[in-house]
mmCIF file of C-alpha atoms in Angstrom:
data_model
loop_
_atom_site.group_PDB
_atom_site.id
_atom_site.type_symbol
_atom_site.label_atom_id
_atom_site.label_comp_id
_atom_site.label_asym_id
_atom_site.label_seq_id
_atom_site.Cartn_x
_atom_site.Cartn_y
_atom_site.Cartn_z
ATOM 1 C CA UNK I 1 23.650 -12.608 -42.721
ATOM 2 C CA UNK I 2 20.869 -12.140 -45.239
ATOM 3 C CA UNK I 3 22.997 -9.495 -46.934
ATOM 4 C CA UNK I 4 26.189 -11.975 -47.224
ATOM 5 C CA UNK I 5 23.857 -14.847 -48.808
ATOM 6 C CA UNK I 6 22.229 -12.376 -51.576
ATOM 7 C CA UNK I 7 26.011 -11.052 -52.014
ATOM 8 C CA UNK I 8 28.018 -14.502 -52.429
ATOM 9 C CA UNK I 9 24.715 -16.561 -54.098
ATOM 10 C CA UNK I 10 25.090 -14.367 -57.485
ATOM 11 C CA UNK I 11 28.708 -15.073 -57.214
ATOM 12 C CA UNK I 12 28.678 -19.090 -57.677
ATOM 13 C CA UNK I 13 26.395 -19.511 -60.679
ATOM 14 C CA UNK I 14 27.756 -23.049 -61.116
ATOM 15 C CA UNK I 15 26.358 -24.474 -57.663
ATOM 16 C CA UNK I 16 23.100 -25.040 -59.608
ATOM 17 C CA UNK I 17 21.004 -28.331 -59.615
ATOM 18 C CA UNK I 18 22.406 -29.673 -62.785
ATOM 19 C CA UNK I 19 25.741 -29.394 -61.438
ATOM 20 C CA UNK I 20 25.074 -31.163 -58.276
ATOM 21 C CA UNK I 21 23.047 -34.007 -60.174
ATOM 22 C CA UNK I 22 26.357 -34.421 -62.364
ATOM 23 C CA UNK I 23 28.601 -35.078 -59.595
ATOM 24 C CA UNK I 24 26.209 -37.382 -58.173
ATOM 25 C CA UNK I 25 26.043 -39.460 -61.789
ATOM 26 C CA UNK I 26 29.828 -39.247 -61.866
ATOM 27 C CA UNK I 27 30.854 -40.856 -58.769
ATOM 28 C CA UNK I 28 28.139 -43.412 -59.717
ATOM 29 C CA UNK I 29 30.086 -43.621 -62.916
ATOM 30 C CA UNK I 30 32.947 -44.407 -61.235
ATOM 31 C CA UNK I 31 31.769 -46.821 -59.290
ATOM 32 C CA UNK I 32 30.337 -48.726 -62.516
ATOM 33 C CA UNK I 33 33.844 -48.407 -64.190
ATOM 34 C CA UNK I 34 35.901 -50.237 -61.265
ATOM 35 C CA UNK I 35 32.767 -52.850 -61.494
ATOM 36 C CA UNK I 36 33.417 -52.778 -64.991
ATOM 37 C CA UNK I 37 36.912 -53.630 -65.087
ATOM 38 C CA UNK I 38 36.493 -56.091 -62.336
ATOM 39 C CA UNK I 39 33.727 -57.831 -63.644
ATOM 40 C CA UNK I 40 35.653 -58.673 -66.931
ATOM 41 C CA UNK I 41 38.845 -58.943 -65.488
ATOM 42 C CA UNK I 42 37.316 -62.148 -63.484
ATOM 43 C CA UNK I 43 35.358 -63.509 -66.744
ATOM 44 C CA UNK I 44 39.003 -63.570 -68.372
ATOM 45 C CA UNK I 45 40.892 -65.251 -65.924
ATOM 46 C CA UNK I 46 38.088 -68.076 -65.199
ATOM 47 C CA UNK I 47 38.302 -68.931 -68.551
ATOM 48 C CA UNK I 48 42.239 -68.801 -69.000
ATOM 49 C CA UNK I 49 42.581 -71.044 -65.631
ATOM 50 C CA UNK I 50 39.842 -73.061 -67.341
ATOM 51 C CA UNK I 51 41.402 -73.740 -70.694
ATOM 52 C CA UNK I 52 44.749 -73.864 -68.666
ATOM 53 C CA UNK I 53 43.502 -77.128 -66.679
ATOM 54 C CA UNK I 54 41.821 -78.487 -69.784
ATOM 55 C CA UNK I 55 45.005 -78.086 -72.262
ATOM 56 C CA UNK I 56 47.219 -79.639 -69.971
ATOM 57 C CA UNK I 57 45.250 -82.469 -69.255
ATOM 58 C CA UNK I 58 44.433 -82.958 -72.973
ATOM 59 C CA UNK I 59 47.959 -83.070 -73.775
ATOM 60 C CA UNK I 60 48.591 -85.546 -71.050
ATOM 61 C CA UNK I 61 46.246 -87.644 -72.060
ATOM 62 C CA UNK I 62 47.519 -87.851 -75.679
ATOM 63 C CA UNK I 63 44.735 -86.255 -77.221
ATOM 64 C CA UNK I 64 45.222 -84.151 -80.435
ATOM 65 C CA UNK I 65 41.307 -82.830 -81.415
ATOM 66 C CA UNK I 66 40.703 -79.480 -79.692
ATOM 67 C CA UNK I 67 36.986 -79.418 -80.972
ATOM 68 C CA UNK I 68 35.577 -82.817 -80.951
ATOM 69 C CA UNK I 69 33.011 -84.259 -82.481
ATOM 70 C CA UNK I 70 30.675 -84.350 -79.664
ATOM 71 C CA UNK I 71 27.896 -87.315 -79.474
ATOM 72 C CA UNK I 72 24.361 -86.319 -80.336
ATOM 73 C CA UNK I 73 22.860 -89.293 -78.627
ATOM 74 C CA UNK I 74 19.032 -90.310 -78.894
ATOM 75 C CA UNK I 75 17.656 -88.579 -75.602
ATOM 76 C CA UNK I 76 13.775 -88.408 -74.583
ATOM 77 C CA UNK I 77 12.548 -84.734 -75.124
ATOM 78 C CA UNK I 78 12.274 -82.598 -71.893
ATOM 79 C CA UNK I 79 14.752 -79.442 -70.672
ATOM 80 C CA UNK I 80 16.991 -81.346 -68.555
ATOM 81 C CA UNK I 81 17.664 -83.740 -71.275
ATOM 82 C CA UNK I 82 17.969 -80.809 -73.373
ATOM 83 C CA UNK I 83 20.513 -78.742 -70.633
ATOM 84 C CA UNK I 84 22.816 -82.207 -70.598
ATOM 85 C CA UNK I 85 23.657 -81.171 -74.223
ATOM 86 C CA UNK I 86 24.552 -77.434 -73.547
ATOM 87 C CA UNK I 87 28.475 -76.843 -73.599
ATOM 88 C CA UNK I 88 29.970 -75.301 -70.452
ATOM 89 C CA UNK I 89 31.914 -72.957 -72.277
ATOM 90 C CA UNK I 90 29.203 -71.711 -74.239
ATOM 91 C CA UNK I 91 26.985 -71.212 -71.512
ATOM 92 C CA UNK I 92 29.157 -69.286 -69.423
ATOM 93 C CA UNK I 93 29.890 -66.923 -72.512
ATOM 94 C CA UNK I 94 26.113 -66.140 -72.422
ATOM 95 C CA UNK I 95 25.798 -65.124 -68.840
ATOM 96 C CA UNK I 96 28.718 -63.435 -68.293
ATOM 97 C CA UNK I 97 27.900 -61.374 -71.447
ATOM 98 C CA UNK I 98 24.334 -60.531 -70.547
ATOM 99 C CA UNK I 99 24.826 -59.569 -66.912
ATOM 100 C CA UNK I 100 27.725 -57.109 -68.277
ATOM 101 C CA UNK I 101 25.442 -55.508 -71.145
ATOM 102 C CA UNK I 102 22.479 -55.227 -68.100
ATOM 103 C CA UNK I 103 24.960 -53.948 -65.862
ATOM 104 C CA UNK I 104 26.467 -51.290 -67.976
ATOM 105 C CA UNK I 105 23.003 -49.728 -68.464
ATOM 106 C CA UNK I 106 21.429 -50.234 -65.181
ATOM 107 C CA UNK I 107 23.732 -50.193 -62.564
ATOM 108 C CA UNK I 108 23.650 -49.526 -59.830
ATOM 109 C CA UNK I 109 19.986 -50.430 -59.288
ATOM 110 C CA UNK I 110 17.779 -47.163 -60.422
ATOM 111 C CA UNK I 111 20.024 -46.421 -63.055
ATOM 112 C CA UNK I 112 18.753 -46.551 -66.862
ATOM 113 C CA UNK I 113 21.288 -45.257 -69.311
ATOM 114 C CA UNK I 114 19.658 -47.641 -72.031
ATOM 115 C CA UNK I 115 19.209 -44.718 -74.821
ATOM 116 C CA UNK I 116 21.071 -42.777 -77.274
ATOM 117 C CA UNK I 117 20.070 -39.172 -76.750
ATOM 118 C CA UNK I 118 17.460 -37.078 -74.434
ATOM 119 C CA UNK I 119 14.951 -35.664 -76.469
ATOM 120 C CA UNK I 120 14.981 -33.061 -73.835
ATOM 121 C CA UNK I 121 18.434 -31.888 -75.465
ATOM 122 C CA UNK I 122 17.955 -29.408 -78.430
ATOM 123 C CA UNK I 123 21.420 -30.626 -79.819
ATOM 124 C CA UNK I 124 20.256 -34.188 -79.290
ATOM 125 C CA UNK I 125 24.030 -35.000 -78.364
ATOM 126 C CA UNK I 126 24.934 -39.035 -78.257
ATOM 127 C CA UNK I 127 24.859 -40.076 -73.972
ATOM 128 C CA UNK I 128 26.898 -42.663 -72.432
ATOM 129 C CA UNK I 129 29.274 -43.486 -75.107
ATOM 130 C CA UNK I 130 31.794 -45.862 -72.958
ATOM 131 C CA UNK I 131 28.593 -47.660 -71.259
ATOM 132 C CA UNK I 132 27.604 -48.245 -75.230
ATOM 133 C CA UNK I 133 31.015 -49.430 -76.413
ATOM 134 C CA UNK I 134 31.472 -51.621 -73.257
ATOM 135 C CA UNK I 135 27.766 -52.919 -74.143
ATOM 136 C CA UNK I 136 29.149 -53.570 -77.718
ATOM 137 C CA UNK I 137 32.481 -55.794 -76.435
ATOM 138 C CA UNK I 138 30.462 -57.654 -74.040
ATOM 139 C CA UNK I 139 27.361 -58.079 -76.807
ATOM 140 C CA UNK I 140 29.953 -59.822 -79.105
ATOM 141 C CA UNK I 141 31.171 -62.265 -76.667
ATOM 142 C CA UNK I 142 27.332 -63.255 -75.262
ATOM 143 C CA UNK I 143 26.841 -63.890 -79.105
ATOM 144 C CA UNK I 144 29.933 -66.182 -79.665
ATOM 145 C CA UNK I 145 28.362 -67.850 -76.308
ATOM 146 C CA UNK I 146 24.906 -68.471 -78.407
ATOM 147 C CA UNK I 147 27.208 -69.863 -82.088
ATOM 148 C CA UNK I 148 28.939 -72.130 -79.296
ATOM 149 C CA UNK I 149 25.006 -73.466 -78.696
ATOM 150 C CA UNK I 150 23.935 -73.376 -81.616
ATOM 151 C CA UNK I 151 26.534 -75.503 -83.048
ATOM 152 C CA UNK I 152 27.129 -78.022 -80.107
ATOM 153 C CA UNK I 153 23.624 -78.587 -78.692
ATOM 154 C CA UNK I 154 21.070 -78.145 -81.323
ATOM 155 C CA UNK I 155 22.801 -78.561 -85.388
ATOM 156 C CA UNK I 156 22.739 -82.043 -85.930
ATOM 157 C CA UNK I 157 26.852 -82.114 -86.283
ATOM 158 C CA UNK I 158 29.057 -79.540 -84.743
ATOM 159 C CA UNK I 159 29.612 -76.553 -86.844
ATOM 160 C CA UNK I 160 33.218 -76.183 -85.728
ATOM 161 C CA UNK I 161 33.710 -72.946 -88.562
ATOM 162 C CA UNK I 162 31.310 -70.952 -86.605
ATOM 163 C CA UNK I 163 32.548 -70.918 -83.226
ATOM 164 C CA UNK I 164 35.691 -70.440 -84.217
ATOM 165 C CA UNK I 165 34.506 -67.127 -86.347
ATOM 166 C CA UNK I 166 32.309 -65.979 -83.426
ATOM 167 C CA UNK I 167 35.143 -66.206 -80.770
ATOM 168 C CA UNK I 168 37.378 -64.501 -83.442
ATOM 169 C CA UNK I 169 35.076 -61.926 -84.298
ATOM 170 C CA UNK I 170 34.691 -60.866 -80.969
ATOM 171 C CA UNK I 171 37.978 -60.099 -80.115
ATOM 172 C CA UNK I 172 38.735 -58.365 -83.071
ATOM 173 C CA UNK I 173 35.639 -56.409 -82.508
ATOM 174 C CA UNK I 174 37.107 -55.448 -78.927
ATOM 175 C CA UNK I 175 40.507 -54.036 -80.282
ATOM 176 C CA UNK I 176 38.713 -51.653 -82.571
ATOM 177 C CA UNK I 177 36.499 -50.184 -79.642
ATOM 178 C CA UNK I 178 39.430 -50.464 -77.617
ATOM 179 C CA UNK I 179 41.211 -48.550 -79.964
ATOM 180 C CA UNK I 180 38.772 -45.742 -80.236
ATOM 181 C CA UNK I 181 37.791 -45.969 -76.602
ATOM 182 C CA UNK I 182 40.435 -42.669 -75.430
ATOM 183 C CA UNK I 183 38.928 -39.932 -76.222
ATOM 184 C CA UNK I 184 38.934 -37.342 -73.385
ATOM 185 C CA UNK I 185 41.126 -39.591 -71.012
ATOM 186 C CA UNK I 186 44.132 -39.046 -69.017
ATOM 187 C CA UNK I 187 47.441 -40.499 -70.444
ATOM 188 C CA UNK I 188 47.434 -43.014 -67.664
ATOM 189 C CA UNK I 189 44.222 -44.616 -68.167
ATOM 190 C CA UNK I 190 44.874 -44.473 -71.918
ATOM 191 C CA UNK I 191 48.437 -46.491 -71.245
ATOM 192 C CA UNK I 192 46.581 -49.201 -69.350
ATOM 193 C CA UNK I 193 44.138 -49.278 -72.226
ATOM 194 C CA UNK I 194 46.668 -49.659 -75.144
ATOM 195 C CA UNK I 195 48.541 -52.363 -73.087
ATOM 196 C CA UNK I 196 45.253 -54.460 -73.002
ATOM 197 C CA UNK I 197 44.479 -53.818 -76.700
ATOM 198 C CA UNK I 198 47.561 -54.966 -77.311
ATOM 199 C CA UNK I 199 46.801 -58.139 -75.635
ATOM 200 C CA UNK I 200 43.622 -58.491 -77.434
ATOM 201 C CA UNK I 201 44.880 -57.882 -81.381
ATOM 202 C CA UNK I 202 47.731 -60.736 -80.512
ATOM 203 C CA UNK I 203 44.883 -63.405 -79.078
ATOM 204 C CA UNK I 204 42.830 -62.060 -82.290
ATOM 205 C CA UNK I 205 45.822 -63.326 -84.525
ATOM 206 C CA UNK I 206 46.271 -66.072 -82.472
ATOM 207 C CA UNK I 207 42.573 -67.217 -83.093
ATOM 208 C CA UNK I 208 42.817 -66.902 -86.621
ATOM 209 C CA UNK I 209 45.625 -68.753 -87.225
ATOM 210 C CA UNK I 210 43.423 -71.574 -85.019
ATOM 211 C CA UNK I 211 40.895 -71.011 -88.009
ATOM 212 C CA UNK I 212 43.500 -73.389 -90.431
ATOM 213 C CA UNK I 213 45.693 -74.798 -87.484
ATOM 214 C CA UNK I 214 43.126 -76.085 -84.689
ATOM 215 C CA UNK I 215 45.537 -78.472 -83.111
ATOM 216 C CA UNK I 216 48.754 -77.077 -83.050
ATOM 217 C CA UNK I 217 49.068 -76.666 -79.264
ATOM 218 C CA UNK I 218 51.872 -74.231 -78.860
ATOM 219 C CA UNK I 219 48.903 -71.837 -79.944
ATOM 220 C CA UNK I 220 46.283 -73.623 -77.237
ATOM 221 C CA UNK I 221 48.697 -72.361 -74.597
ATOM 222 C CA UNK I 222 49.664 -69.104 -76.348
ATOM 223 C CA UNK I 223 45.850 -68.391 -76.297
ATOM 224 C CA UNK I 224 45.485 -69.450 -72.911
ATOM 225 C CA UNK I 225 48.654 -67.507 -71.799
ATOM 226 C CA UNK I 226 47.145 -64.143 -73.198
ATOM 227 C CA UNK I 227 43.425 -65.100 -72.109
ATOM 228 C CA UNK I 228 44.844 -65.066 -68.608
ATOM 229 C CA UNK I 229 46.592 -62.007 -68.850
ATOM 230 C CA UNK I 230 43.615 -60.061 -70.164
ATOM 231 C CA UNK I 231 42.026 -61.232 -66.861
ATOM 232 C CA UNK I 232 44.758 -60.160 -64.640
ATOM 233 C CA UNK I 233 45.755 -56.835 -66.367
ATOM 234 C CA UNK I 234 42.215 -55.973 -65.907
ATOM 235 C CA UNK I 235 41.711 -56.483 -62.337
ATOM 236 C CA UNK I 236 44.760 -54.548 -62.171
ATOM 237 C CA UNK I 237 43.833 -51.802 -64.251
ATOM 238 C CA UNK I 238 40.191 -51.424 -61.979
ATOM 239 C CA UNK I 239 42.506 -50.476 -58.955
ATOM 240 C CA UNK I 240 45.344 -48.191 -60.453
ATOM 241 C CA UNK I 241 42.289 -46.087 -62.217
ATOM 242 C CA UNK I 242 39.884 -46.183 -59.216
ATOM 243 C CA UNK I 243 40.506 -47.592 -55.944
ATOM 244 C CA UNK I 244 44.439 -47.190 -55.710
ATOM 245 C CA UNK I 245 46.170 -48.761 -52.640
ATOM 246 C CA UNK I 246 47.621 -45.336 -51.588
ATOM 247 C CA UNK I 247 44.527 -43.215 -51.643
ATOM 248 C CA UNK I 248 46.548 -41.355 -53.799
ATOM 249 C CA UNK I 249 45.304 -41.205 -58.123
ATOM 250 C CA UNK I 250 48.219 -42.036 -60.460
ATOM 251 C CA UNK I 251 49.786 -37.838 -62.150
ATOM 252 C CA UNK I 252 49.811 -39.214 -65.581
ATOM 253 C CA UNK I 253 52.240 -35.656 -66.156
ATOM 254 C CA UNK I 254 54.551 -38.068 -64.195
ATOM 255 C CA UNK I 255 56.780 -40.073 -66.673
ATOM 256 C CA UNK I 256 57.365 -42.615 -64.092
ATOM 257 C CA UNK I 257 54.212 -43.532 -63.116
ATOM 258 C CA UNK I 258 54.005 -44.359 -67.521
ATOM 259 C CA UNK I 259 56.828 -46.177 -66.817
ATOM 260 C CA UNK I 260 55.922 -48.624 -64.196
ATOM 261 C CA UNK I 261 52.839 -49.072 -66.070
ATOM 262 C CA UNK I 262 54.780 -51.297 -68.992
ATOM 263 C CA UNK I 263 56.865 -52.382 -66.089
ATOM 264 C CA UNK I 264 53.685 -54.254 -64.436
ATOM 265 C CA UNK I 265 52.795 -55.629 -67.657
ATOM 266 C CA UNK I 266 55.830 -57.129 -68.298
ATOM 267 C CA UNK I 267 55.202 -58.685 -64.947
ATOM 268 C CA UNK I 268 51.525 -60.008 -65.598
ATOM 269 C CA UNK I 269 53.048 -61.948 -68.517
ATOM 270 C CA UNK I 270 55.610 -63.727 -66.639
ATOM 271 C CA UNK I 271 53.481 -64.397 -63.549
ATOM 272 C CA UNK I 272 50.782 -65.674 -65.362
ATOM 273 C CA UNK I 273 53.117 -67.948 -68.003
ATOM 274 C CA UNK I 274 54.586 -68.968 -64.575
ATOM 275 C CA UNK I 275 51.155 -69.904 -63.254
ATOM 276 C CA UNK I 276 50.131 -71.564 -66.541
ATOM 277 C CA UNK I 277 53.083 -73.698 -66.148
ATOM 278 C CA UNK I 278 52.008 -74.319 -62.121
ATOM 279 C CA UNK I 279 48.672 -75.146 -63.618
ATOM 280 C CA UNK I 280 50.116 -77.661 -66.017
ATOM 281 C CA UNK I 281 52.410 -79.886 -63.062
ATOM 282 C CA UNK I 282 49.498 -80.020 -60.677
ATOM 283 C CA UNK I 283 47.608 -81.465 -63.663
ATOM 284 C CA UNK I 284 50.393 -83.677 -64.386
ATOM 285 C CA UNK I 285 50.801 -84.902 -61.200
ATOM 286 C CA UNK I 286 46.129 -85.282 -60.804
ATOM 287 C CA UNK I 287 47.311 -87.633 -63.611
ATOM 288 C CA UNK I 288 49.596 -89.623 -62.061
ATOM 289 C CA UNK I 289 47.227 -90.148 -59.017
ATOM 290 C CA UNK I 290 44.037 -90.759 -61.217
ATOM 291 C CA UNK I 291 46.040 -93.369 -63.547
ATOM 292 C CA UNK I 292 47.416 -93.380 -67.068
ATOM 293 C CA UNK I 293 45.722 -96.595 -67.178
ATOM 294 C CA UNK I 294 42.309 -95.530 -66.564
ATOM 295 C CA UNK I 295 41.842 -91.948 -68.503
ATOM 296 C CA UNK I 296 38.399 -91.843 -68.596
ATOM 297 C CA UNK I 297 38.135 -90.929 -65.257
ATOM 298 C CA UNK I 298 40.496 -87.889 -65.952
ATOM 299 C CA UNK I 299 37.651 -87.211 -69.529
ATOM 300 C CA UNK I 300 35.273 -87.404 -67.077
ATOM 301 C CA UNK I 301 36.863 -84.972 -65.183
ATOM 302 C CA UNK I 302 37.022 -81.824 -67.639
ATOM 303 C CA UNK I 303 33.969 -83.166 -69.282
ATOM 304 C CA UNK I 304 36.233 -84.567 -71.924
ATOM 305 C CA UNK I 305 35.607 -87.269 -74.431
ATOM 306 C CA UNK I 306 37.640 -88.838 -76.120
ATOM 307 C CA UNK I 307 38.742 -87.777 -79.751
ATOM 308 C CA UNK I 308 37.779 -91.215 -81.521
ATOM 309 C CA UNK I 309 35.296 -89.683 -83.809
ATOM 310 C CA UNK I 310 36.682 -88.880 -87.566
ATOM 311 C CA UNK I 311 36.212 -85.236 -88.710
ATOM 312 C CA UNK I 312 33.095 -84.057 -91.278
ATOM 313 C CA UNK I 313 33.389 -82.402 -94.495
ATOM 314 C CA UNK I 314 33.882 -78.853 -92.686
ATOM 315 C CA UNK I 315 36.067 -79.997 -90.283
ATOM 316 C CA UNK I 316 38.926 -80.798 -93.000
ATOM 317 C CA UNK I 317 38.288 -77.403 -94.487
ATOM 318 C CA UNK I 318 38.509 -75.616 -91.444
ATOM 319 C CA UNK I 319 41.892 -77.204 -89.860
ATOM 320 C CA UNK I 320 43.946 -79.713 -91.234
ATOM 321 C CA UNK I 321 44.134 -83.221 -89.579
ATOM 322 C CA UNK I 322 46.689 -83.897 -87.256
ATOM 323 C CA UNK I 323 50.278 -84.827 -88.905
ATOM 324 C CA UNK I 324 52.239 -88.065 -87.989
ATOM 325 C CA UNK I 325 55.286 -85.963 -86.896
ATOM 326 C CA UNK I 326 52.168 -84.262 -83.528
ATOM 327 C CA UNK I 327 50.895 -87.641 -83.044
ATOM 328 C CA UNK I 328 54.764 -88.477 -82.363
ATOM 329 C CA UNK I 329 55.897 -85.437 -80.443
ATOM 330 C CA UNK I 330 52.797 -86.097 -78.343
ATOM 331 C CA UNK I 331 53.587 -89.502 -77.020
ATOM 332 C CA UNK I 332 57.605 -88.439 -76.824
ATOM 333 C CA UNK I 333 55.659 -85.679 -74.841
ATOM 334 C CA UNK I 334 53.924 -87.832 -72.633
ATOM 335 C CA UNK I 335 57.104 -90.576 -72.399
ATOM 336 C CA UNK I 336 58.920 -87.583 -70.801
ATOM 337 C CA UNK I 337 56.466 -86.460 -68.428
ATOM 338 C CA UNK I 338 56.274 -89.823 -66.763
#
C-alpha cells in the first residue's frame, strides 16, 4: 500500500492545496452569484410594483406632476423630525445599494474580497472582477438614493434635475458594465445577460426622455413596465444559471436551450404588462371604495400630496408644464374609468 501511494501521489500534481482552496472559493462564488441575482432581482420588482400602485393611483386621481413640489414645513430640530422629511424612495435606494456593495465583498460571512490585487502575486493580476463591477452597478444606484435626499429632505426646494440625472446615470452606467460583463462565460449565461442589458439601455432612454417630458405618462408606465421586468428576468436568470429546477445545468452548445431563452423573455414582458395592468384595476377599484369624493385619503395612502404647488425656475427647464390637451385626456381618462 505504501508503494501504490508514492506511485499514484507523483501522478496527480494538481490535487495540491491551492487547488482544493479554489474549489472551495468557487462554490462559495456560486453561491454569492444566485444571491446576487436574487437580491437585485427583488430590489427591481419592489420598486416596479411600487411605482405600478403609485402611477395608477396618480392617474386616477387626476394628478399630472410626477415630482412635486414637496412642503418644507417649519419642524422643531431633532432626528425624527428630521426622518419625517426623508423620501421613501430614496431611502430604499440607499439600503438596498449598500447591503449589495457589502455583500458582494463579504459574503458569505468570513469572506473579504474588498481589494484589487494580492501583493503576494508577482504579476499583481486584478481579483474579483464581477464582485467589482456588481459593486460598481449597485454603487451608482445607492448614490442616486443619496441625490434623491439630498434634494427632497435637506435643499431648501427640490432639485428635481438631479434626481432625475442620478437615476439616469445609473442605469446607463449598468448597460456599459453589463455590456463588458462576458468575458470568459458560457453562451447561455451571456444570452440571459444581453436580454437584461437590453432591458436596461431601453429604461435608460426612457429616463432621458423623462429629463424634458416628466409628465407624459405613457412613459411612467413604460418605465414601470421595464422596471418590473428587470426584477423578474433576474430572479429568473439566478435559477436557470445556478439552482435549475431539473438538477440538470442549461448545454449552451444546445441551440434550443438559446432559443427558449428569448422565448421566456418574451414571456416576462407580457406577464408583467399583464400584471401592471392587474395592478392598475385593483387600484381602480381601492378608488372606488375609498371615494372620488374624498382623495386625500387615497394621497395619504401612497404618501401622495397633492400637485397644487407651481413649479420653480428649474422645474420649467427641466420638463415642460403640463399641456391643456393632458389635463383633458386625464379627466376623459378618469370619466371612463368610472
Amino acid at each position: 500500500r505504501q508503494d501504490r501511494g508514492r506511485q499514484t501521489a507523483p501522478s496527480l500534481p494538481w490535487l495540491t492545496a491551492e487547488f482544493i482552496v479554489s474549489v472551495n472559493s468557487s462554490s462559495s462564488v456560486s453561491m454569492g452569484t444566485f444571491i446576487g441575482h436574487i437580491s437585485p432581482g427583488l430590489a427591481f420588482l419592489s420598486f416596479g410594483l411600487f411605482y405600478a400602485f403609485r402611477f395608477s393611483w396618480m392617474v386616477l386621481n387626476g394628478e399630472t406632476v410626477q415630482y412635486a413640489e414637496r412642503r418644507k414645513a417649519r419642524m422643531k430640530l431633532g432626528v425624527c423630525n428630521f426622518l419625517r422629511t426623508l423620501p421613501v424612495e430614496g431611502v430604499l435606494k440607499v439600503i438596498y445599494g449598500t447591503l449589495a456593495v457589502m455583500a458582494e465583498f463579504f459574503y458569505p460571512p468570513g469572506v473579504n474580497k474588498f481589494y484589487f490585487y494580492l501583493w503576494e502575486d508577482a504579476n499583481l493580476q486584478f481579483q474579483h472582477p464581477n464582485e467589482w463591477q456588481h459593486a460598481t452597478m449597485y454603487g451608482y444606484f445607492a448614490f442616486s438614493g443619496w441625490m434623491d435626499i439630498v434634494s427632497q429632505a435637506c435643499l431648501p426646494r427640490r432639485l428635481v434635475l438631479l434626481e432625475q440625472v442620478a437615476i439616469t446615470l445609473a442605469f446607463y452606467v449598468t448597460t456599459l458594465l453589463l455590456k463588458f460583463h462576458m468575458h470568459g462565460k458560457e453562451e447561455v449565461e451571456n444570452q440571459v445577460h444581453t436580454l437584461l442589458l437590453l432591458t436596461c439601455f431601453l429604461t435608460s432612454l426612457i429616463l432621458t426622455a423623462e429629463i424634458w417630458k416628466p409628465n407624459y405618462r405613457r412613459l411612467w408606465f413604460s418605465k414601470t413596465c421595464l422596471v418590473m421586468v428587470q426584477g423578474t428576468w433576474l430572479l429568473h436568470a439566478a435559477f436557470i444559471l445556478y439552482r435549475p429546477p431539473t438538477g440538470k445545468g442549461w448545454d449552451s452548445t444546445n441551440m434550443a436551450n438559446l432559443m427558449f431563452l428569448t422565448s421566456f423573455y418574451c414571456w416576462h414582458v407580457a406577464l408583467d404588462a399583464l400584471l401592471l395592468a392587474a395592478i392598475f384595476g385593483f387600484t381602480t377599484l381601492l378608488y372606488r371604495l375609498l371615494g372620488p369624493g374624498d382623495p386625500s385619503k387615497g394621497k395619504h395612502l401612497l404618501g401622495r400630496k397633492r400637485a397644487e404647488e407651481r413649479y420653480d425656475e428649474l422645474q420649467r427647464l427641466t420638463g415642460e408644464e403640463e399641456e391643456q390637451e393632458e389635463d383633458t385626456q386625464g379627466k376623459r381618462l378618469q370619466e371612463e374609468v368610472f
